[in-house]
CSV table of C-alpha atoms in Angstrom, one decimal:
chain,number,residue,atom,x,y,z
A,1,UNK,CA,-38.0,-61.4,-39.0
A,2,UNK,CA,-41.3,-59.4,-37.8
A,3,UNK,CA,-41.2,-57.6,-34.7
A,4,UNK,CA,-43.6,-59.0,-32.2
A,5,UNK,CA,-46.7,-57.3,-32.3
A,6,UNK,CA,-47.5,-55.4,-28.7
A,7,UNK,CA,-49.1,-57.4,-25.6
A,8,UNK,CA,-47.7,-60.7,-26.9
A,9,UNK,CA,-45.7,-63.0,-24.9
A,10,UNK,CA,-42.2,-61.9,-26.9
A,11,UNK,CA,-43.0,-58.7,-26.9
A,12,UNK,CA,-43.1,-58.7,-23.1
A,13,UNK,CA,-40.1,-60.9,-23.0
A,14,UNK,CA,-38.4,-58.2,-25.4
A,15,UNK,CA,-38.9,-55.5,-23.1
A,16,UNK,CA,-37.9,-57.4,-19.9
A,17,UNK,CA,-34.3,-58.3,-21.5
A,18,UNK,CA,-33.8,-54.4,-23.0
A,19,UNK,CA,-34.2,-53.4,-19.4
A,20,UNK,CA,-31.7,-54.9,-17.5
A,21,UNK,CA,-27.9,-54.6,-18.2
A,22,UNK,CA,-26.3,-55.4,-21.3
A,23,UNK,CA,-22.6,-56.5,-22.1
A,24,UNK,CA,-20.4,-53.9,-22.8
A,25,UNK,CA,-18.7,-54.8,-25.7
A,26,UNK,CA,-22.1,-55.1,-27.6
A,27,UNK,CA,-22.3,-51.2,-26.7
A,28,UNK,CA,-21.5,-48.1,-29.1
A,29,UNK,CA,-21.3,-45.3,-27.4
A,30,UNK,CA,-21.3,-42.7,-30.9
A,31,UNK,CA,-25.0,-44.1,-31.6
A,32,UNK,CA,-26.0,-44.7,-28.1
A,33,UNK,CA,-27.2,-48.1,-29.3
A,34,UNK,CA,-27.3,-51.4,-27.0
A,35,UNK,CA,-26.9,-54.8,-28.6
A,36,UNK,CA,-28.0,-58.0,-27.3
A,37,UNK,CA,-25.6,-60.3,-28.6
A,38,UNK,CA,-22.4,-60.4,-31.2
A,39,UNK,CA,-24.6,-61.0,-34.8
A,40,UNK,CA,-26.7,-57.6,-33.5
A,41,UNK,CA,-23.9,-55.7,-33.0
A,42,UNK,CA,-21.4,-56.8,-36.3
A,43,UNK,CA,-25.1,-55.9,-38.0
A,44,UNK,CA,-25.2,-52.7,-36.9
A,45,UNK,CA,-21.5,-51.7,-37.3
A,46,UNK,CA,-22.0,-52.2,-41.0
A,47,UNK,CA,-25.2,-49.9,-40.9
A,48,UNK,CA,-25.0,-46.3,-42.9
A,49,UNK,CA,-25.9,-44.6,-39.7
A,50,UNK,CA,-22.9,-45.7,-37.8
A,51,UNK,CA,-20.7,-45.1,-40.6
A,52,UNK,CA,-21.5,-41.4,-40.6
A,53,UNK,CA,-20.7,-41.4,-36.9
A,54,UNK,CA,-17.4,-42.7,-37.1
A,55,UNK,CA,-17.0,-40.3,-39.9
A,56,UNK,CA,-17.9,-37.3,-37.4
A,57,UNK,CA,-15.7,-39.0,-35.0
A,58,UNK,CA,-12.7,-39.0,-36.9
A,59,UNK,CA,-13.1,-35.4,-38.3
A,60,UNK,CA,-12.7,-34.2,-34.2
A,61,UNK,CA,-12.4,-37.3,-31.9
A,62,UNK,CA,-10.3,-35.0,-29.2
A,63,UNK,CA,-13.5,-33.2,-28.7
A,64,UNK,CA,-16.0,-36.0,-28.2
A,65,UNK,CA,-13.2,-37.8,-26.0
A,66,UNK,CA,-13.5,-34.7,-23.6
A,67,UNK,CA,-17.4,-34.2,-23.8
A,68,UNK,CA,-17.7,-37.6,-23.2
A,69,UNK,CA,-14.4,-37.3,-20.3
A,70,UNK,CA,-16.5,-34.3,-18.8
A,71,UNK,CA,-19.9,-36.0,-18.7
A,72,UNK,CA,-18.5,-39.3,-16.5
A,73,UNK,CA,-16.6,-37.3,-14.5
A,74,UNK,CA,-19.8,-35.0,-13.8
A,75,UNK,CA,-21.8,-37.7,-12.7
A,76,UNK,CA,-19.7,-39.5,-11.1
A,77,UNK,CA,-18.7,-36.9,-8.3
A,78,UNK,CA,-22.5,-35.8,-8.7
A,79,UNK,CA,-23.5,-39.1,-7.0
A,80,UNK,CA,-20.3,-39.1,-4.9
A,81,UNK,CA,-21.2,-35.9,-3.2
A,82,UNK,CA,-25.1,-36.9,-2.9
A,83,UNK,CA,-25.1,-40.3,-1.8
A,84,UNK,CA,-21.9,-40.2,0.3
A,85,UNK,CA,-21.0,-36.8,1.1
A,86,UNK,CA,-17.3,-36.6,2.9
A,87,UNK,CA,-17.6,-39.9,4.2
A,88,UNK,CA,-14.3,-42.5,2.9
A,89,UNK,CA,-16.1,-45.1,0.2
A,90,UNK,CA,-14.7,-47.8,-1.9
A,91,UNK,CA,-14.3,-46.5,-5.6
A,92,UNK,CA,-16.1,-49.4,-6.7
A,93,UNK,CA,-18.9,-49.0,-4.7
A,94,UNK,CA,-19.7,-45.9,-6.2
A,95,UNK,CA,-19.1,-46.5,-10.0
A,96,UNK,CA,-21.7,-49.1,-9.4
A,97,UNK,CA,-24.3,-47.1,-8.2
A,98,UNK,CA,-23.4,-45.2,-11.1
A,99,UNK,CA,-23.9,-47.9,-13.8
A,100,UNK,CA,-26.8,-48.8,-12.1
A,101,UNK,CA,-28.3,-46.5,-14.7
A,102,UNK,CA,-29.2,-48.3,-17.9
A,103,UNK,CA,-28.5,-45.1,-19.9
A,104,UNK,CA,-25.1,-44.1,-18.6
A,105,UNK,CA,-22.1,-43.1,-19.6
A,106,UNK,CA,-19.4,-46.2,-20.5
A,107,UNK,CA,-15.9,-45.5,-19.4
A,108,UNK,CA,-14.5,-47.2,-22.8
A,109,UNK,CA,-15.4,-43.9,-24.4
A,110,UNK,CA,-13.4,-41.1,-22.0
A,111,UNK,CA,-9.8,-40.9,-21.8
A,112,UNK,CA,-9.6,-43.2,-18.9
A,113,UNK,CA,-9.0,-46.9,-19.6
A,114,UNK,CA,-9.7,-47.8,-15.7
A,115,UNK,CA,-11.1,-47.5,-13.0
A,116,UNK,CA,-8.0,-47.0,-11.0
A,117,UNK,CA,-6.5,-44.2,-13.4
A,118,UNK,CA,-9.6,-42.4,-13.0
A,119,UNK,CA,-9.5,-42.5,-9.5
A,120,UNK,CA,-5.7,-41.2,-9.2
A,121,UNK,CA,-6.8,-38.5,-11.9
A,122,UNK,CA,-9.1,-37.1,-9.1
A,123,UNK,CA,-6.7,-37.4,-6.1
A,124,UNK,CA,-4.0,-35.1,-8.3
A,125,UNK,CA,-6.3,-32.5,-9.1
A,126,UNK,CA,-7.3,-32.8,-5.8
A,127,UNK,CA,-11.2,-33.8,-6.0
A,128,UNK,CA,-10.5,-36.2,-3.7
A,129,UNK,CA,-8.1,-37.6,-1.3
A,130,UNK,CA,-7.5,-41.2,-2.1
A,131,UNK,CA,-6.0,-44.5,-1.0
A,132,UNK,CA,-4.7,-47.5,-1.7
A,133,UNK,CA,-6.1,-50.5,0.7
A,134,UNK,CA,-6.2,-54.4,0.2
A,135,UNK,CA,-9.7,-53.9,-0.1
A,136,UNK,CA,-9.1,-51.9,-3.6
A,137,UNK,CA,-9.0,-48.0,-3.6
A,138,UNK,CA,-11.1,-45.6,-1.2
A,139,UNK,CA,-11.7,-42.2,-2.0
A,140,UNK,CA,-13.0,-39.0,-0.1
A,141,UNK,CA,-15.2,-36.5,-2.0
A,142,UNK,CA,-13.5,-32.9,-0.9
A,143,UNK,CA,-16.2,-30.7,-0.4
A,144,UNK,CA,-15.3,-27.1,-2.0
A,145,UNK,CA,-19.4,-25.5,-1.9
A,146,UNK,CA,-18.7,-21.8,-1.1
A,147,UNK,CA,-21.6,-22.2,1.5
A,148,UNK,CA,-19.9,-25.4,3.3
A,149,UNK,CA,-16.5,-23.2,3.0
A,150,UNK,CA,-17.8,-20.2,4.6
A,151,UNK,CA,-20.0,-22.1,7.7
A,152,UNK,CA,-16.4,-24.1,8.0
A,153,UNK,CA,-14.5,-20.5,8.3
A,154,UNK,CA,-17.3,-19.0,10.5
A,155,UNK,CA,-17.2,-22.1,13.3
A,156,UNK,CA,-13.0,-22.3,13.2
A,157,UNK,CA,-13.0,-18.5,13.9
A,158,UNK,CA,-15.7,-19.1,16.8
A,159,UNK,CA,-13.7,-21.8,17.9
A,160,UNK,CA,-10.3,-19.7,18.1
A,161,UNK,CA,-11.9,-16.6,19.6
A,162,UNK,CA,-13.3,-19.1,22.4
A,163,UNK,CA,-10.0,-20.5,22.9
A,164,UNK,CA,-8.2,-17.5,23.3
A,165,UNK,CA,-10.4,-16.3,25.7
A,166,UNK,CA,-10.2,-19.7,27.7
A,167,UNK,CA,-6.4,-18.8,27.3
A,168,UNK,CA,-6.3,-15.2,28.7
A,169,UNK,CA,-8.6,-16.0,31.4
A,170,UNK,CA,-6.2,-19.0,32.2
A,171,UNK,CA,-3.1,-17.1,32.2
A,172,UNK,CA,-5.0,-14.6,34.4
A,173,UNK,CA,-5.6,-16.8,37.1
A,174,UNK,CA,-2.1,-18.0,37.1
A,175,UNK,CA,-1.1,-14.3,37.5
A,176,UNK,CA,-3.3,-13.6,40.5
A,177,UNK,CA,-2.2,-17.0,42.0
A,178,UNK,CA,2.0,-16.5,41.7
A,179,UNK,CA,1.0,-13.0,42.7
A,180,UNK,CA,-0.5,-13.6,45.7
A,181,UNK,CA,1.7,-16.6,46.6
A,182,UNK,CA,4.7,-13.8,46.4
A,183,UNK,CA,2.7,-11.7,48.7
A,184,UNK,CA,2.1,-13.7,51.5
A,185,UNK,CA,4.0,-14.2,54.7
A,186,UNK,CA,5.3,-17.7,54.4
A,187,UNK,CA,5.1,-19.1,58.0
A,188,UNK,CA,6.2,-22.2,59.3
A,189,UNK,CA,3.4,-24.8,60.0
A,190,UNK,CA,3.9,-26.4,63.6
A,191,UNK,CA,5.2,-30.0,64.0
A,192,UNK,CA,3.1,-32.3,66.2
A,193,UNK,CA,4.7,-34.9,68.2
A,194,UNK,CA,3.3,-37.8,70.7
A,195,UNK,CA,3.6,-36.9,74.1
A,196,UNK,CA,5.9,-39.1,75.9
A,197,UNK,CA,6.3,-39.2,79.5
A,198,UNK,CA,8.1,-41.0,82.0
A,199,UNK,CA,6.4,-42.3,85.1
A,200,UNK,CA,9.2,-40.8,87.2
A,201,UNK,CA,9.5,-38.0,85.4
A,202,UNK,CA,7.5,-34.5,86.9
A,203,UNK,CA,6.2,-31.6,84.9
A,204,UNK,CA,7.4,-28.1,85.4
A,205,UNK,CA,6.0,-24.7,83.7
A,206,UNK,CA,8.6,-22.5,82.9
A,207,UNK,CA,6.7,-18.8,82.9
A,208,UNK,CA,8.8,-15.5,82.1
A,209,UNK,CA,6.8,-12.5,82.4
A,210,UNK,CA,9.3,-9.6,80.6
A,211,UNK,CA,8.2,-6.3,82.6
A,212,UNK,CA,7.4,-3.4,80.4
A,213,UNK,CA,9.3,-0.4,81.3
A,214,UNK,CA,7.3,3.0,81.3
A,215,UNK,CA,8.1,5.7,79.1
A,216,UNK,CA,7.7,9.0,79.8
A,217,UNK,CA,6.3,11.4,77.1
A,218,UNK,CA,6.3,15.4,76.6
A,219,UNK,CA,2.4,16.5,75.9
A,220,UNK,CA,2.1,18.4,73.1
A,221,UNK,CA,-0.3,21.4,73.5
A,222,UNK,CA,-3.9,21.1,72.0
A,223,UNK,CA,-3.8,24.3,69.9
A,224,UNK,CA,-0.5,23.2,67.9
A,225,UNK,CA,-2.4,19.3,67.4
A,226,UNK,CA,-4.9,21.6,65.3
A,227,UNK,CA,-2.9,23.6,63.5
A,228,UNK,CA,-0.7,20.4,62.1
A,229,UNK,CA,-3.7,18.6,61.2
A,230,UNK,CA,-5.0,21.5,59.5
A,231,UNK,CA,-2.0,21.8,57.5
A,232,UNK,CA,-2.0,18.1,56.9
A,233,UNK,CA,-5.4,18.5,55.4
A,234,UNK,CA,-4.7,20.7,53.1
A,235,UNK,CA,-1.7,19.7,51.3
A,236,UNK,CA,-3.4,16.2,51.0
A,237,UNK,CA,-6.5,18.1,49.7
A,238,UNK,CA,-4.5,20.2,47.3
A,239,UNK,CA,-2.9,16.7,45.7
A,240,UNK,CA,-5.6,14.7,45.1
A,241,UNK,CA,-6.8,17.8,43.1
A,242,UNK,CA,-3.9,18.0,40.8
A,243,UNK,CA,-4.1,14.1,40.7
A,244,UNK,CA,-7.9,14.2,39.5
A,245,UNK,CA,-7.4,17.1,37.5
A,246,UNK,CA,-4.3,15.2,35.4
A,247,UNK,CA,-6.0,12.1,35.3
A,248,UNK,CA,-9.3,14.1,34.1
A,249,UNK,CA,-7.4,15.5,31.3
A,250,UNK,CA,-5.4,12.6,30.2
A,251,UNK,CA,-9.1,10.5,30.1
A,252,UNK,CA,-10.6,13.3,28.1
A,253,UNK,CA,-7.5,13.4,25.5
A,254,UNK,CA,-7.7,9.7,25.1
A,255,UNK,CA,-11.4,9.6,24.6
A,256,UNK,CA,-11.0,12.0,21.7
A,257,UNK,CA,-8.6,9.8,20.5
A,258,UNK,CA,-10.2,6.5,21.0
A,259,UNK,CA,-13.1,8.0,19.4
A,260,UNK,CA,-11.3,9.2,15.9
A,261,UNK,CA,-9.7,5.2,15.8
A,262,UNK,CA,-13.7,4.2,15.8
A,263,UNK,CA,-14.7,6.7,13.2
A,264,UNK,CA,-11.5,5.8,11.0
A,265,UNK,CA,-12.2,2.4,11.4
A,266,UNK,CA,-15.3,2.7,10.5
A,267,UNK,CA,-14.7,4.6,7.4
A,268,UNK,CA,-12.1,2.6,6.1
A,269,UNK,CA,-12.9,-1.3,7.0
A,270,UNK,CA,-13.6,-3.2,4.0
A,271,UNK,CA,-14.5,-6.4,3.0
A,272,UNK,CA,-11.7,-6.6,0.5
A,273,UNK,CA,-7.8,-6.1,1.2
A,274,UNK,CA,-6.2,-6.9,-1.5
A,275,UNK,CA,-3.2,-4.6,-2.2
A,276,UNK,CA,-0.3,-4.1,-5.0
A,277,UNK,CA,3.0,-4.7,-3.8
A,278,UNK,CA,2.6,-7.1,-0.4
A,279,UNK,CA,3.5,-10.8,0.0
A,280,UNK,CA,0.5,-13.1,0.3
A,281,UNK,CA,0.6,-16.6,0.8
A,282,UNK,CA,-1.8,-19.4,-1.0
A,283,UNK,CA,-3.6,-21.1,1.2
A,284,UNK,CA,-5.6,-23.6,-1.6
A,285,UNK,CA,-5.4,-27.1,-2.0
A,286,UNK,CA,-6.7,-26.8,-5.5
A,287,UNK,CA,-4.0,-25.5,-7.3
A,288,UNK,CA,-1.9,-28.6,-5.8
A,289,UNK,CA,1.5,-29.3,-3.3
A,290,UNK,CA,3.5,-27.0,-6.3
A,291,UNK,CA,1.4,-23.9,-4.5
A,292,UNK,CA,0.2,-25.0,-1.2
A,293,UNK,CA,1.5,-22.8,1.2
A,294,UNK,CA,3.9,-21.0,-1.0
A,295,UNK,CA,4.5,-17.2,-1.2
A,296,UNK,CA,4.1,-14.8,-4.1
A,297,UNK,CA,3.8,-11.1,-4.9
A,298,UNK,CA,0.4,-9.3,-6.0
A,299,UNK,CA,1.3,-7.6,-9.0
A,300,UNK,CA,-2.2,-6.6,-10.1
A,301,UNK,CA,-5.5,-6.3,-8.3
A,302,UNK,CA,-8.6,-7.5,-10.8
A,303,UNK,CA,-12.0,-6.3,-9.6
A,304,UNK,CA,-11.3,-5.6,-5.5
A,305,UNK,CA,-11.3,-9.6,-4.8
A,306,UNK,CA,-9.1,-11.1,-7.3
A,307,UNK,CA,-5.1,-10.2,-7.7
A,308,UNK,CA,-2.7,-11.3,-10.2
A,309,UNK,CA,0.3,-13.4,-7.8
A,310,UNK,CA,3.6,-14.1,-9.6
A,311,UNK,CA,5.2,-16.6,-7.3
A,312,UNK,CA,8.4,-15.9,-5.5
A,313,UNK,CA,9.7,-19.7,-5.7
A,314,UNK,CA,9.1,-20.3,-9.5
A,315,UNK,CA,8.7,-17.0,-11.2
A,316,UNK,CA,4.6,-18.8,-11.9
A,317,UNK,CA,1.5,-16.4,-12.2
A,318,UNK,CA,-1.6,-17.4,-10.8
A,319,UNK,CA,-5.1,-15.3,-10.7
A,320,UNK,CA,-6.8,-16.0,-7.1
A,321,UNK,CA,-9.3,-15.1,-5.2
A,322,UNK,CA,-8.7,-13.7,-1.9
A,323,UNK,CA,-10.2,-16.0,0.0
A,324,UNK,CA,-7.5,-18.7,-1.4
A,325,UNK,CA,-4.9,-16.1,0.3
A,326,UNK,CA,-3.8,-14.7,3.6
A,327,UNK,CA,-1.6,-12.0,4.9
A,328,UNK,CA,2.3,-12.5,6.4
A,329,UNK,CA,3.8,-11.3,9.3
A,330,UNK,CA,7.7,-10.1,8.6
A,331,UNK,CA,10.0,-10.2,11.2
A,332,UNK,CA,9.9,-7.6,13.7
A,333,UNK,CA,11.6,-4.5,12.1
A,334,UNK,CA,10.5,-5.4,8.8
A,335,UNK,CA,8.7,-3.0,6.7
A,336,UNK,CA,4.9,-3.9,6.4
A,337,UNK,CA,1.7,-2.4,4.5
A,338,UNK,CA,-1.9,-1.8,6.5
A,339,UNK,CA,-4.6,-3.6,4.4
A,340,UNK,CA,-7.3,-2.8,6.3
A,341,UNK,CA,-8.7,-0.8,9.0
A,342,UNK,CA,-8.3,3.0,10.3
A,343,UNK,CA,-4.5,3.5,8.7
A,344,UNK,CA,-5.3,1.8,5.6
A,345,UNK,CA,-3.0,2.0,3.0
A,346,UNK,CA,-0.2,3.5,5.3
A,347,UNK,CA,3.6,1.9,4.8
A,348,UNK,CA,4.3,1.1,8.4
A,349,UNK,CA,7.5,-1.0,10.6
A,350,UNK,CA,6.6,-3.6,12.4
A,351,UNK,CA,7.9,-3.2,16.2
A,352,UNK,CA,6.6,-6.5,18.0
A,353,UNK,CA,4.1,-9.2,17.9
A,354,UNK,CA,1.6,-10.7,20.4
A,355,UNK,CA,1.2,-13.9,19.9
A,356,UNK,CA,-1.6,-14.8,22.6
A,357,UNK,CA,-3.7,-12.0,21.3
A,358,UNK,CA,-3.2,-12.5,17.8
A,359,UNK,CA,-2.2,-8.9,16.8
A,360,UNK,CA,1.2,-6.6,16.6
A,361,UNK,CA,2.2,-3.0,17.3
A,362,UNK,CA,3.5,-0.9,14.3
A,363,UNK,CA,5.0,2.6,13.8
A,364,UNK,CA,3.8,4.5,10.9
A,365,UNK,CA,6.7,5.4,8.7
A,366,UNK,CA,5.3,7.7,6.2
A,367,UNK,CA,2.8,10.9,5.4
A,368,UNK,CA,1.4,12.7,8.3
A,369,UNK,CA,0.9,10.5,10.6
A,370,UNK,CA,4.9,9.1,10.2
A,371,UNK,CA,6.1,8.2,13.6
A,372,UNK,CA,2.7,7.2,15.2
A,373,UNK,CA,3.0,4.3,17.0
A,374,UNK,CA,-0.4,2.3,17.4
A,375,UNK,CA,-0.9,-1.4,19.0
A,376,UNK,CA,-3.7,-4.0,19.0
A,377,UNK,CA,-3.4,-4.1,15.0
A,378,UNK,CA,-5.0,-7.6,14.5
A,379,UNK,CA,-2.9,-9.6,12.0
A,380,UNK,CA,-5.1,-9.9,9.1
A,381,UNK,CA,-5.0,-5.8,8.9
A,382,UNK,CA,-1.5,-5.7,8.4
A,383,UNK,CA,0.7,-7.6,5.4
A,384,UNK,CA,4.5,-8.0,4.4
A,385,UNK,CA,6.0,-5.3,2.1
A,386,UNK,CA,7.9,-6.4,-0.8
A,387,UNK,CA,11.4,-5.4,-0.9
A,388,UNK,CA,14.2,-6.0,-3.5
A,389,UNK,CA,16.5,-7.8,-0.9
């Protein structure tokens, strides 16, 4: 039969049913090809040009089962992300804003048969945190963006450091308060009571004046007043000059000191910490409940920001970034390794943690330095040593 020729009634009728919708099982995904009804689509599974698809197929149909697997699941988190965000949405709501599109994808041809497998594919690898409702399955797109990541990072840390300041100035307060209520007189507050009187009853004043006896007293000459307050004078004089001169030099020698931390600091801050030999801990979701929150040794640093991590637990090895990790405290006389800072690199003993200002005090156990105590080491500056026991 003639195709319609253009402008005509069925040719405008043609077009209006291609662009809508068709049934799915009227659909072959290797030619891309829509039919309308059943005759349309047996004719065109005995065509030549479908037979040389299914010929390509069968030679590698693993790979265009994940091409086809990698394209759905593209989109569909594509419009996930942009039409939803983090907000919880039913699954079916958004796969049918995604065949909304006449020229999508059809599920029939990836490795998922439904709907629902797909969706529990994406809560495992952990895409998505999903659940099961009445109302059919919800899901939550997990937003991983390094930028979203690093604004998330930057407001918790704000958030923390505004807190423990809100803490420190707290327990101040209650220091100057049980201080001061420990040095003040406690006196008794009076008790009032209603005056009750009689009508025969009189009222007397009962006034004791205590006499003061005199006391005699020696005078003591003028000239010998002078001479002791002379004396006095001087030996206060001469203290507050060895006080000022002590305190002058032990200000001087801590300024020198203070001043070398700054410039070592300084010098040896980086934004990388990463170090062979310490235990980290993986603090990605990604990878998992296997690895959440699970400790492991760095056995190989690749390129300053990335370190090879063979997991206590299993004996795994992983390859993370070091923004997936973060550092752990020991116990206090464990041995520990400075990461970062003005004793970089230094093995060190850990001898006590602060746990309102969010730092530790260590004692440098090796090289020149070995027996230098120094406090206020913040606690992502200082990292577990690996030990054999």
């Amino acid at each position: 039969m003639p195709r319609a020729e253009v402008g005509t009634p069925k040719y405008l009728a043609n077009k209006m049913k291609a662009k809508g919708l068709q049934k799915l099982r009227w659909y072959c995904q290797m030619c891309q090809k829509q039919c309308r009804d059943e005759n349309g689509f047996k004719c065109h599974t005995m065509s030549e040009s479908h037979q040389r698809q299914l010929l390509l197929f069968a030679d590698n149909s693993k790979k265009y089962i994940d091409d086809f697997s990698r394209e759905f699941n593209s989109t569909f988190l594509n419009i996930l992300k942009r039409q939803f965000g983090t907000k919880r949405v039913s699954a079916n709501r958004v796969y049918q804003e995604y065949i909304s599109d006449r020229n999508h994808l059809h599920m029939n041809s990836t490795r998922w048969v439904t709907l629902t497998g797909y969706v529990k594919w994406l809560g495992r690898i952990g895409k998505c945190i999903v659940d099961d409702t009445e109302k059919g399955w919800f899901i939550t797109y997990i937003d991983r963006d390094p930028e979203t990541i690093a604004a998330e990072e930057k407001r918790n840390r704000k958030l923390k450091m505004d807190k423990d300041d809100e803490e420190r100035l707290q327990d101040f307060i209650e220091k100057q308060v049980k201080h001061g209520q420990s040095n003040s007189i406690s006196t008794e507050k009076p008790v009032f009571t209603e005056l009750v009187k009689n009508e025969d009853e009189k009222l007397s004043l009962d006034l004791k004046l205590a006499k003061t006896p005199f006391i005699s007293s020696t005078v003591t000459p003028l000239n010998k007043l002078v001479k002791r307050s002379i004396l006095e004078d001087n030996s206060d004089s001469k203290s507050v000059k060895r006080e000022k001169k002590e305190t002058k030099n032990k200000s001087a020698l801590d300024d020198i000191m203070a001043k070398e931390e700054q410039i070592k600091d300084k010098a040896n801050r980086k934004d990388y910490w990463l170090t062979e030999g310490i235990v980290v801990k993986v603090v990605t979701k990604s990878l998992g409940e296997t690895y959440y929150k699970q400790k492991g040794v760095i056995t190989d640093v690749k390129n300053k920001y990335a370190a090879v991590i063979k997991m206590i637990d299993s004996g795994h090895k992983l390859k993370l970034d070091q923004e997936h990790l973060e550092t752990v405290i020991p116990a206090v006389g464990r041995a520990v390794k400075v990461v970062n800072g003005a004793y970089r690199n230094q093995n060190a003993t850990l001898l006590g943690i602060d746990e309102k200002r969010f730092c530790a005090e260590i004692e440098i156990a090796s090289g020149v330095l070995k027996g230098r105590k120094v406090s206020n080491v913040e606690y992502e500056d200082i990292c577990k040593l690996h030990t054999d026991d």
